[in-house]
């Protein structure tokens, strides 16, 4: 047994995990682009801002059904799997893992806070680093125990929202965030497209709300529960492509048969309610909240089947490269989005409709598919992965690969 830990090498990587992570990085931009481009209320309430007719309506519907909460779910499951993977390998080498785990998440917290307060408030890294504090303590539990605890945690948000929905008067200023008036939207646009100081102030205020109120109401329970379930999926070999093709086909069919109808039913009911806060913010949000888990498990099954197949070598290699550079590509999406829509760049915030947002999303996908693999041919890690690993392992990591 060695006495020091080191980062995972290329030979030790699990290809299916990298491919799935790359797929999720691309997919999450479908939803994040909306917050880069439009006032925050439009993310939850599509009636709050912008055109919602014709092609724009279909873009929103397809984005909601296929992407909303689905890729964040996959990321949360992957983070749980990563906790078990990293700690198991550390314990196999040194017999301990607590120091490594907490250093790793401390520095992720720092990166997340910088991202949230200075670049884009929709950061998820802070949530993962905070949830990892307690998830580590449960990492050795049996898979079914993790699934039960995780499901109970996920349910807490639903119970809170259903109770609040029955007592809407207790929701406080929820209407202001659900359907802000013209003056509030104009102020948000002015702050986002204003000076750098105004943008940072807007980001920091929004990020603080996400890290406190929204974290305690939603992220702690949803992300925390999914992280525990991700640990179980890793232990069962489901998320690493170790199960049979028959298993994944069955999982795909069952997951989508449960998930998609629930999500679609929620869309229909919310439009019937005209997206009224009293319904759509509370009960109306729960169809996608739960249905997205089934859709996500179906996506995972599709990617595992794809990873096991002998086809699509080029796209698998490109997705795996994006996955290996997940942190760099995630922050890069934010930097690109901010440059396009915020005042530091083209200041197009509030001016690009949903169709235009999807076209920008596809362009960013193509850029990341094209640049990630060439980068990894020259370097062992992405830029931010190198920083994160060097800080975590308390040693400057080798970055550039030897030239042939």
Coordinates of C-alpha atoms in Angstrom, one line a residue:
X1 CA 0.0 0.0 0.0
X2 CA 1.3 3.4 -1.0
X3 CA 1.2 6.4 1.4
X4 CA 0.3 9.2 -1.1
X5 CA -2.7 9.7 -3.3
X6 CA -2.6 10.9 -6.9
X7 CA -5.1 11.9 -9.5
X8 CA -6.7 9.3 -11.7
X9 CA -4.7 8.5 -14.8
X10 CA -6.0 8.1 -18.3
X11 CA -5.7 4.3 -18.1
X12 CA -7.8 4.3 -14.9
X13 CA -10.7 6.3 -16.3
X14 CA -14.1 4.7 -16.8
X15 CA -15.1 5.5 -20.4
X16 CA -18.8 5.2 -19.8
X17 CA -18.7 7.8 -17.0
X18 CA -16.8 10.2 -19.2
X19 CA -19.2 9.8 -22.1
X20 CA -22.2 10.3 -19.8
X21 CA -20.6 13.3 -18.2
X22 CA -19.9 14.8 -21.6
X23 CA -23.4 14.2 -22.7
X24 CA -24.7 15.9 -19.6
X25 CA -22.4 18.9 -20.0
X26 CA -23.9 19.6 -23.5
X27 CA -27.5 18.9 -22.4
X28 CA -27.5 21.2 -19.4
X29 CA -26.7 24.2 -21.7
X30 CA -30.2 23.8 -23.2
X31 CA -31.6 25.1 -19.9
X32 CA -28.8 27.3 -18.7
X33 CA -28.9 29.4 -21.9
X34 CA -32.3 30.6 -20.9
X35 CA -30.9 32.2 -17.7
X36 CA -28.0 33.6 -19.6
X37 CA -30.3 35.2 -22.1
X38 CA -33.5 36.1 -20.3
X39 CA -34.8 37.5 -17.0
X40 CA -34.6 34.8 -14.3
X41 CA -38.4 34.4 -13.9
X42 CA -38.7 33.1 -17.4
X43 CA -36.8 29.9 -16.4
X44 CA -39.7 28.7 -14.2
X45 CA -42.6 30.6 -15.7
X46 CA -42.4 30.7 -19.5
X47 CA -45.2 33.3 -19.5
X48 CA -43.1 35.8 -17.5
X49 CA -41.1 37.1 -20.4
X50 CA -40.6 36.8 -24.2
X51 CA -42.6 35.4 -27.0
X52 CA -44.2 32.0 -26.4
X53 CA -46.0 31.3 -29.6
X54 CA -45.1 29.2 -32.7
X55 CA -41.6 28.0 -32.9
X56 CA -40.6 29.7 -29.6
X57 CA -43.4 27.8 -27.8
X58 CA -42.2 24.5 -29.3
X59 CA -38.6 25.2 -28.3
X60 CA -39.8 25.8 -24.7
X61 CA -41.9 22.6 -24.7
X62 CA -39.2 20.4 -26.1
X63 CA -36.6 22.0 -23.8
X64 CA -38.8 21.4 -20.8
X65 CA -39.8 17.9 -21.7
X66 CA -36.3 16.7 -22.8
X67 CA -33.9 18.8 -20.7
X68 CA -35.4 20.7 -17.7
X69 CA -34.0 19.0 -14.5
X70 CA -32.9 16.0 -16.5
X71 CA -29.2 16.9 -16.9
X72 CA -28.9 18.4 -13.5
X73 CA -30.3 15.0 -12.3
X74 CA -27.6 13.2 -14.2
X75 CA -24.9 15.5 -12.9
X76 CA -26.0 14.9 -9.3
X77 CA -26.0 11.1 -9.8
X78 CA -22.5 11.4 -11.4
X79 CA -21.3 13.5 -8.4
X80 CA -22.4 10.8 -6.0
X81 CA -20.7 8.1 -8.1
X82 CA -17.6 10.2 -8.1
X83 CA -17.5 10.5 -4.4
X84 CA -17.5 6.7 -4.1
X85 CA -15.0 6.3 -6.9
X86 CA -12.5 8.8 -5.6
X87 CA -12.7 7.7 -1.9
X88 CA -12.5 4.0 -2.8
X89 CA -9.4 4.5 -4.8
X90 CA -7.8 6.7 -2.2
X91 CA -8.5 4.1 0.5
X92 CA -7.1 1.3 -1.6
X93 CA -3.9 3.3 -2.0
X94 CA -3.5 4.8 1.5
X95 CA -6.2 3.4 3.7
X96 CA -7.9 6.8 4.2
X97 CA -9.9 9.2 2.2
X98 CA -11.4 11.9 4.4
X99 CA -8.7 14.5 3.9
X100 CA -8.7 14.1 0.2
X101 CA -12.5 14.2 0.0
X102 CA -12.8 17.4 2.1
X103 CA -9.9 19.2 0.3
X104 CA -11.4 18.3 -3.0
X105 CA -14.8 19.7 -2.1
X106 CA -13.4 22.7 -0.3
X107 CA -11.6 23.8 -3.4
X108 CA -14.7 23.0 -5.5
X109 CA -16.6 25.3 -3.2
X110 CA -14.1 28.1 -3.7
X111 CA -14.3 27.7 -7.5
X112 CA -18.1 27.6 -7.3
X113 CA -18.3 30.8 -5.2
X114 CA -16.1 32.6 -7.7
X115 CA -18.2 31.3 -10.6
X116 CA -21.5 32.2 -8.9
X117 CA -20.7 35.7 -7.6
X118 CA -18.4 37.0 -10.3
X119 CA -19.6 35.2 -13.5
X120 CA -23.1 33.6 -13.3
X121 CA -25.4 33.1 -10.4
X122 CA -26.9 29.8 -11.7
X123 CA -23.9 27.8 -10.4
X124 CA -24.4 24.3 -9.2
X125 CA -20.8 23.6 -7.8
X126 CA -21.5 25.2 -4.5
X127 CA -24.5 22.9 -4.0
X128 CA -22.5 19.8 -4.7
X129 CA -19.6 20.8 -2.5
X130 CA -22.0 21.4 0.4
X131 CA -24.0 18.2 -0.1
X132 CA -20.7 16.3 -0.2
X133 CA -20.1 17.2 3.4
X134 CA -22.8 14.8 4.6
X135 CA -22.8 12.4 1.6
X136 CA -19.2 11.3 2.5
X137 CA -20.5 10.0 5.8
X138 CA -23.0 7.6 4.1
X139 CA -20.7 6.4 1.3
X140 CA -20.3 2.9 2.7
X141 CA -24.0 2.2 3.2
X142 CA -25.6 -0.6 1.2
X143 CA -27.1 0.5 -2.2
X144 CA -30.7 0.1 -1.2
X145 CA -30.1 2.0 2.0
X146 CA -28.7 4.9 -0.1
X147 CA -31.7 4.7 -2.4
X148 CA -34.2 4.9 0.4
X149 CA -32.5 7.8 2.2
X150 CA -32.0 9.6 -1.1
X151 CA -35.7 9.2 -2.1
X152 CA -36.8 10.4 1.3
X153 CA -34.6 13.5 0.9
X154 CA -35.9 14.2 -2.5
X155 CA -39.5 14.0 -1.1
X156 CA -38.9 16.7 1.5
X157 CA -39.0 19.4 -1.1
X158 CA -42.3 18.0 -2.5
X159 CA -43.9 17.9 0.9
X160 CA -42.8 21.5 1.6
X161 CA -44.1 22.8 -1.8
X162 CA -47.4 20.9 -1.6
X163 CA -48.0 22.3 1.9
X164 CA -47.0 25.8 0.8
X165 CA -49.3 25.5 -2.3
X166 CA -52.2 24.8 0.0
X167 CA -51.4 27.9 2.0
X168 CA -50.3 30.3 -0.8
X169 CA -50.7 33.3 1.5
X170 CA -47.6 32.0 3.3
X171 CA -45.5 32.2 0.1
X172 CA -44.6 35.8 0.8
X173 CA -43.2 37.6 -2.2
X174 CA -43.3 34.5 -4.4
X175 CA -45.5 36.4 -7.0
X176 CA -42.7 39.0 -7.5
X177 CA -40.3 36.3 -8.5
X178 CA -42.8 34.2 -10.5
X179 CA -44.3 37.0 -12.6
X180 CA -42.3 40.3 -12.0
X181 CA -43.7 43.5 -13.3
X182 CA -42.4 45.5 -16.2
X183 CA -40.3 47.8 -13.9
X184 CA -38.6 44.8 -12.2
X185 CA -37.8 43.2 -15.5
X186 CA -36.4 46.5 -16.9
X187 CA -34.2 46.9 -13.8
X188 CA -32.8 43.3 -14.2
X189 CA -32.0 44.0 -17.9
X190 CA -30.4 47.2 -17.0
X191 CA -28.2 45.6 -14.3
X192 CA -27.2 42.7 -16.5
X193 CA -26.3 44.9 -19.5
X194 CA -24.8 47.6 -17.4
X195 CA -21.3 48.2 -16.0
X196 CA -19.2 45.4 -14.7
X197 CA -19.9 46.6 -11.1
X198 CA -23.7 46.4 -11.7
X199 CA -23.3 42.9 -13.2
X200 CA -21.3 41.6 -10.3
X201 CA -23.7 43.1 -7.8
X202 CA -26.7 41.5 -9.6
X203 CA -24.9 38.1 -9.8
X204 CA -23.8 38.2 -6.2
X205 CA -27.3 39.1 -4.9
X206 CA -28.9 36.3 -6.9
X207 CA -26.2 33.8 -6.0
X208 CA -26.6 34.5 -2.3
X209 CA -30.3 33.8 -2.6
X210 CA -29.5 30.5 -4.5
X211 CA -27.0 29.5 -1.8
X212 CA -29.3 30.2 1.1
X213 CA -33.1 30.2 0.5
X214 CA -33.1 28.1 -2.7
X215 CA -30.5 25.7 -1.3
X216 CA -32.5 25.1 1.9
X217 CA -35.8 24.8 0.0
X218 CA -34.7 22.7 -3.0
X219 CA -31.1 22.0 -3.8
X220 CA -30.1 20.4 -0.4
X221 CA -32.9 17.8 -0.8
X222 CA -33.0 17.3 -4.5
X223 CA -29.2 17.3 -5.2
X224 CA -28.3 15.7 -1.9
X225 CA -30.8 12.8 -2.4
X226 CA -29.7 12.2 -6.0
X227 CA -26.0 12.2 -4.9
X228 CA -26.9 9.3 -2.5
X229 CA -28.8 7.5 -5.3
X230 CA -25.8 8.0 -7.6
X231 CA -23.6 6.3 -5.1
X232 CA -26.0 3.3 -5.2
X233 CA -26.0 3.3 -9.0
X234 CA -22.2 3.2 -9.0
X235 CA -22.1 0.3 -6.5
X236 CA -24.5 -1.6 -8.7
X237 CA -22.4 -1.0 -11.8
X238 CA -25.4 0.7 -13.5
X239 CA -23.8 4.1 -14.1
X240 CA -20.5 2.6 -15.2
X241 CA -21.8 0.4 -18.1
X242 CA -21.2 -2.9 -16.3
X243 CA -24.7 -4.3 -16.6
X244 CA -26.1 -6.3 -19.5
X245 CA -27.7 -4.8 -22.6
X246 CA -30.9 -6.5 -21.6
X247 CA -30.8 -4.7 -18.3
X248 CA -30.3 -1.3 -19.9
X249 CA -33.1 -1.8 -22.5
X250 CA -35.5 -2.8 -19.7
X251 CA -34.4 0.2 -17.6
X252 CA -34.8 2.5 -20.6
X253 CA -38.4 1.3 -21.4
X254 CA -39.6 1.4 -17.8
X255 CA -38.0 4.7 -17.0
X256 CA -39.3 6.5 -20.0
X257 CA -42.7 4.9 -19.7
X258 CA -43.0 6.4 -16.3
X259 CA -41.1 9.6 -16.8
X260 CA -42.2 11.1 -20.0
X261 CA -46.0 10.8 -19.5
X262 CA -45.6 12.5 -16.1
X263 CA -43.6 15.4 -17.5
X264 CA -45.9 15.9 -20.5
X265 CA -49.0 15.7 -18.3
X266 CA -47.5 18.5 -16.2
X267 CA -47.0 20.7 -19.2
X268 CA -50.6 20.2 -20.3
X269 CA -51.9 21.0 -16.8
X270 CA -49.7 24.1 -16.4
X271 CA -50.9 25.5 -19.7
X272 CA -54.5 24.8 -18.7
X273 CA -53.9 26.7 -15.5
X274 CA -52.4 29.6 -17.6
X275 CA -49.2 29.2 -15.5
X276 CA -50.9 30.8 -12.5
X277 CA -48.4 30.9 -9.6
X278 CA -50.9 29.4 -7.1
X279 CA -50.9 26.2 -9.2
X280 CA -47.8 26.0 -11.4
X281 CA -45.2 27.1 -8.9
X282 CA -46.3 24.4 -6.4
X283 CA -48.3 21.4 -7.4
X284 CA -47.7 22.1 -11.1
X285 CA -44.0 21.9 -10.7
X286 CA -44.0 18.4 -9.2
X287 CA -44.8 16.5 -12.3
X288 CA -41.4 17.4 -13.9
X289 CA -39.7 17.3 -10.5
X290 CA -40.4 13.5 -10.3
X291 CA -40.9 12.7 -13.9
X292 CA -37.4 14.1 -14.8
X293 CA -35.8 11.3 -12.7
X294 CA -37.3 8.7 -14.9
X295 CA -36.3 10.5 -18.0
X296 CA -32.8 10.9 -16.7
X297 CA -32.5 7.2 -15.9
X298 CA -33.6 6.5 -19.5
X299 CA -30.9 8.8 -20.8
X300 CA -28.3 7.0 -18.7
X301 CA -29.5 3.7 -20.1
X302 CA -29.2 5.0 -23.7
X303 CA -25.6 6.3 -23.0
X304 CA -24.6 3.0 -21.4
X305 CA -25.9 1.1 -24.4
X306 CA -24.1 3.5 -26.7
X307 CA -20.9 3.1 -24.7
X308 CA -21.1 -0.7 -24.9
X309 CA -21.6 -0.6 -28.7
X310 CA -19.0 -0.7 -31.4
X311 CA -20.5 2.2 -33.3
X312 CA -20.0 5.9 -33.1
X313 CA -16.4 5.9 -32.1
X314 CA -15.8 9.5 -33.1
X315 CA -18.7 10.9 -31.1
X316 CA -17.9 8.7 -28.1
X317 CA -14.4 9.9 -28.1
X318 CA -15.5 13.5 -28.4
X319 CA -18.1 13.2 -25.6
X320 CA -15.6 11.5 -23.4
X321 CA -13.1 14.4 -23.9
X322 CA -15.8 16.9 -22.9
X323 CA -16.6 14.7 -19.9
X324 CA -12.9 14.6 -18.9
X325 CA -12.9 18.4 -19.0
X326 CA -16.3 18.8 -17.5
X327 CA -15.4 21.6 -15.0
X328 CA -13.6 23.6 -17.7
X329 CA -16.4 23.1 -20.2
X330 CA -19.1 24.0 -17.7
X331 CA -17.4 27.3 -16.7
X332 CA -16.5 28.0 -20.4
X333 CA -20.3 27.8 -21.2
X334 CA -20.9 30.4 -18.6
X335 CA -18.1 32.7 -19.9
X336 CA -19.4 32.4 -23.4
X337 CA -23.0 33.0 -22.3
X338 CA -22.0 36.0 -20.2
X339 CA -20.0 37.5 -23.1
X340 CA -22.9 37.1 -25.5
X341 CA -25.7 38.4 -23.3
X342 CA -24.1 40.6 -20.5
X343 CA -22.8 44.1 -20.7
X344 CA -19.2 42.9 -20.7
X345 CA -19.8 41.6 -24.2
X346 CA -22.6 42.1 -26.7
X347 CA -25.3 42.9 -24.1
X348 CA -28.0 40.9 -25.9
X349 CA -29.8 40.0 -22.6
X350 CA -33.5 40.0 -23.1
X351 CA -33.2 40.4 -26.9
X352 CA -32.7 36.9 -28.2
X353 CA -35.8 34.6 -28.5
X354 CA -35.9 30.9 -27.6
X355 CA -35.2 29.8 -31.2
X356 CA -32.1 32.0 -31.3
X357 CA -31.0 30.7 -27.9
X358 CA -31.1 27.1 -29.2
X359 CA -29.0 28.1 -32.3
X360 CA -26.4 29.6 -30.0
X361 CA -26.5 26.4 -27.9
X362 CA -25.8 24.2 -30.9
X363 CA -22.9 26.5 -31.9
X364 CA -21.4 26.2 -28.4
X365 CA -21.9 22.4 -28.6
X366 CA -19.9 22.2 -31.8
X367 CA -17.1 24.3 -30.4
X368 CA -16.7 22.1 -27.3
X369 CA -17.0 18.9 -29.4
X370 CA -14.2 20.2 -31.6
X371 CA -11.8 21.6 -29.1
X372 CA -11.9 19.2 -26.1
X373 CA -10.2 16.2 -27.7
X374 CA -7.3 18.2 -29.4
X375 CA -6.7 19.9 -26.0
X376 CA -6.4 16.5 -24.3
X377 CA -4.0 15.3 -26.9
X378 CA -1.5 18.0 -25.7
X379 CA -2.4 18.1 -22.0
X380 CA -3.3 15.7 -19.3
X381 CA -6.1 17.8 -17.9
X382 CA -8.3 20.7 -18.8
X383 CA -7.1 24.1 -17.3
X384 CA -9.6 24.1 -14.4
X385 CA -9.2 20.4 -13.8
X386 CA -5.4 21.0 -13.5
X387 CA -6.0 23.8 -11.0
X388 CA -8.5 21.8 -9.0
X389 CA -6.3 18.7 -8.8
X390 CA -3.2 20.6 -8.0
X391 CA -4.9 22.2 -5.0
X392 CA -6.6 19.0 -4.0
X393 CA -3.5 16.9 -4.0
X394 CA -1.4 19.8 -2.7
X395 CA 1.1 19.3 -5.4
X396 CA 1.5 20.9 -8.9
X397 CA 0.3 18.3 -11.3
X398 CA 2.0 17.4 -14.5
X399 CA 0.1 19.2 -17.2
X400 CA 1.6 19.0 -20.7
X401 CA 2.1 15.6 -22.3
X402 CA 5.4 14.7 -23.7
X403 CA 5.8 15.3 -27.4
X404 CA 6.2 12.4 -29.7

